CSV table of C-alpha atoms in Angstrom, one decimal:
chain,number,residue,atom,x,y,z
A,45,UNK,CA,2.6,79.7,-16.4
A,46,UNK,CA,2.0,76.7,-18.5
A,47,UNK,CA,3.2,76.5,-22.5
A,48,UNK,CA,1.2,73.7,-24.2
A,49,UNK,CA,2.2,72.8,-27.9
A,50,UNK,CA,-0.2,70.4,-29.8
A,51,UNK,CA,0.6,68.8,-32.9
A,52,UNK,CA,-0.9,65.8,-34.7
A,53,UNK,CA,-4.3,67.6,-36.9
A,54,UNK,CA,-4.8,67.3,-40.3
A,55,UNK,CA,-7.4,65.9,-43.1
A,56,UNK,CA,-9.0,62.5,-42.9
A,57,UNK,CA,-11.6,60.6,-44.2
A,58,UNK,CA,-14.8,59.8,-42.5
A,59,UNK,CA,-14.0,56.5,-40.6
A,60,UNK,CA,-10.4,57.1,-40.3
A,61,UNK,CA,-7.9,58.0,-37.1
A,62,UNK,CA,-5.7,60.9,-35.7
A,63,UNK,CA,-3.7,61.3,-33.1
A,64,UNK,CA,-3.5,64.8,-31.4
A,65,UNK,CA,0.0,65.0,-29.2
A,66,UNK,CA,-0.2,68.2,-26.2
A,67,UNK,CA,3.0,69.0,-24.8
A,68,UNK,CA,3.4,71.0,-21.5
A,69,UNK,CA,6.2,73.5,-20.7
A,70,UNK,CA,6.0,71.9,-16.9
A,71,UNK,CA,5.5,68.3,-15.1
A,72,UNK,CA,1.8,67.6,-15.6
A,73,UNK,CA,2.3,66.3,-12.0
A,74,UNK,CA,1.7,70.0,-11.0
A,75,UNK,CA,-1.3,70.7,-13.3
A,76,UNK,CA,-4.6,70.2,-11.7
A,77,UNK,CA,-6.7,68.8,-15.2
A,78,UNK,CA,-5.4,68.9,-18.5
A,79,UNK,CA,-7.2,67.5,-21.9
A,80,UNK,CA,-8.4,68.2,-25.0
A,81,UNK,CA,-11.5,70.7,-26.4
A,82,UNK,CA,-12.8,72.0,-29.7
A,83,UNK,CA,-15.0,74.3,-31.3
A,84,UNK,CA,-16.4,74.4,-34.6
A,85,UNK,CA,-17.7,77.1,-36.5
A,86,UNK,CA,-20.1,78.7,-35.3
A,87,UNK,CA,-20.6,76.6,-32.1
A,88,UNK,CA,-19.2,77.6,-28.2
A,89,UNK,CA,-15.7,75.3,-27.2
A,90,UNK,CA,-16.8,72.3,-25.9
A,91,UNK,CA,-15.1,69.6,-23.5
A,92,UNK,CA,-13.8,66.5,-25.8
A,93,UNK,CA,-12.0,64.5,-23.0
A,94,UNK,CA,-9.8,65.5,-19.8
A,95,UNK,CA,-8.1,63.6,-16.8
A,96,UNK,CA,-10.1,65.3,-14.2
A,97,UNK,CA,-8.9,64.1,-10.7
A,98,UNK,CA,-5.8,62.0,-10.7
A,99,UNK,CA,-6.1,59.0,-13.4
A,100,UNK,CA,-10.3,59.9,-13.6
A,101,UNK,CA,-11.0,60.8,-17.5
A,102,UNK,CA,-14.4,62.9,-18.7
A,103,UNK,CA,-15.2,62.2,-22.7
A,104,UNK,CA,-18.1,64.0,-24.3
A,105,UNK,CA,-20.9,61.8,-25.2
A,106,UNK,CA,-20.3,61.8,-28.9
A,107,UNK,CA,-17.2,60.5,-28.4
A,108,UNK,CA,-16.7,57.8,-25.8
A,109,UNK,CA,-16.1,54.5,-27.2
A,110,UNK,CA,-14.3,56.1,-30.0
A,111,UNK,CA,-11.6,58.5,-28.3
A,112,UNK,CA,-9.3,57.6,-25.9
A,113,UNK,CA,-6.6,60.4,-23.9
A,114,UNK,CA,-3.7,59.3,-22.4
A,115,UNK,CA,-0.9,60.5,-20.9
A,116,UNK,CA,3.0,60.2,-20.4
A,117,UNK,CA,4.3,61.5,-17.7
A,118,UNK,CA,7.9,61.2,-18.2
A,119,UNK,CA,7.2,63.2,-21.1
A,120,UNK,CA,4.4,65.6,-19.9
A,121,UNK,CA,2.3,65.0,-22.6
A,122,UNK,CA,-1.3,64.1,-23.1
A,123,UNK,CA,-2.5,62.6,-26.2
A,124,UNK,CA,-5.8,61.9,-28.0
A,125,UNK,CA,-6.6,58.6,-30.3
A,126,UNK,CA,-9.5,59.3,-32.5
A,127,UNK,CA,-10.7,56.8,-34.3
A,128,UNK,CA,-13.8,56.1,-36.3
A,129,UNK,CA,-13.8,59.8,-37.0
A,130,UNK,CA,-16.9,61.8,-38.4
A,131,UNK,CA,-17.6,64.7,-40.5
A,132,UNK,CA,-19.2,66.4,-37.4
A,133,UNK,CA,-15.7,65.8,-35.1
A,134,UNK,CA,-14.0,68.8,-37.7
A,135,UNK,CA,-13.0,71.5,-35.6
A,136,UNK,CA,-10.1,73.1,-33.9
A,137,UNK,CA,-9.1,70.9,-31.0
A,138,UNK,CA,-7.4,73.1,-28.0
A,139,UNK,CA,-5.1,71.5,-25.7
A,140,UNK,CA,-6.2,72.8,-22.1
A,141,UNK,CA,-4.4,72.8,-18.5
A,142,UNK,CA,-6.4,73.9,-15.5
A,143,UNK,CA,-3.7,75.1,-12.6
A,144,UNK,CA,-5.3,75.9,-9.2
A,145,UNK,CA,-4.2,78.3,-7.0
A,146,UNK,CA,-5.9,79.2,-3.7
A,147,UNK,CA,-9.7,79.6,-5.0
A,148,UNK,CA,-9.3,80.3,-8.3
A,149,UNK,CA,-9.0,77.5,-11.5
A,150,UNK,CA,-6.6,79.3,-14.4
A,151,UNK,CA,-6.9,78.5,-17.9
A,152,UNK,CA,-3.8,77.6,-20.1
A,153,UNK,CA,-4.3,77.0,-23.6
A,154,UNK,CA,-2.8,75.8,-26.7
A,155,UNK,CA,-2.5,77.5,-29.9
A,156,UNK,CA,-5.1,75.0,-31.7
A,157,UNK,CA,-4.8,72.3,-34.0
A,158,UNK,CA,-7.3,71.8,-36.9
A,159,UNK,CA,-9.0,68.4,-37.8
A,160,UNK,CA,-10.7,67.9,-40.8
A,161,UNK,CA,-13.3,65.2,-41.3
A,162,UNK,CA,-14.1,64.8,-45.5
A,163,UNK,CA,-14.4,62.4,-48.0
């Protein structure tokens, strides 16, 4: 099992920054992936960025060169920077950890963090 606690949402301007903070229960070391997802209303969750394979990242399109994760692993937490935020980044951002065992990729998630993009 894997508790993940996110913090860090909140209401910001078009243009401005957040930083979303994702805390796991367990070393990090021991989780296969772990990153960040959102979905808006209406739309399916969708993959914002995510170490994949050691120090290897993934971003979305519509946000590389404007989002950055990182990662502490002292602390086992992963964070996302996002800056030069847009009315169409508002959604509930997910903190996600992928844990492999034998065949089979399982699915920890936050409880969700809203992020509000308006003038």
């Amino acid at each position: 099992q894997v508790q993940l606690v996110e913090s860090g949402g909140g209401l910001v301007q078009p243009g401005g920054s957040l930083r979303l903070s994702c805390a796991a229960s367990r070393s990090i070391f021991s989780i296969n992936a772990m990153g960040w997802y959102r979905q808006a209303p209406g739309k399916e969750r969708e993959l914002v960025a995510a170490f994949i394979s050691g120090s290897s990242t993934n971003y979305a399109d519509s946000v590389k060169g404007r989002f950055t994760i990182s990662r502490d692993n002292a602390k086992s937490t992963v964070d996302l920077q996002m800056n030069s935020l847009k009315p169409e980044d508002t959604a509930v951002y997910y903190c996600n950890a992928k844990v492999v065992r034998g065949a089979v990729a399982v699915d920890f998630w936050g409880q969700g963090t809203q992020v509000t993009v308006s003038s």
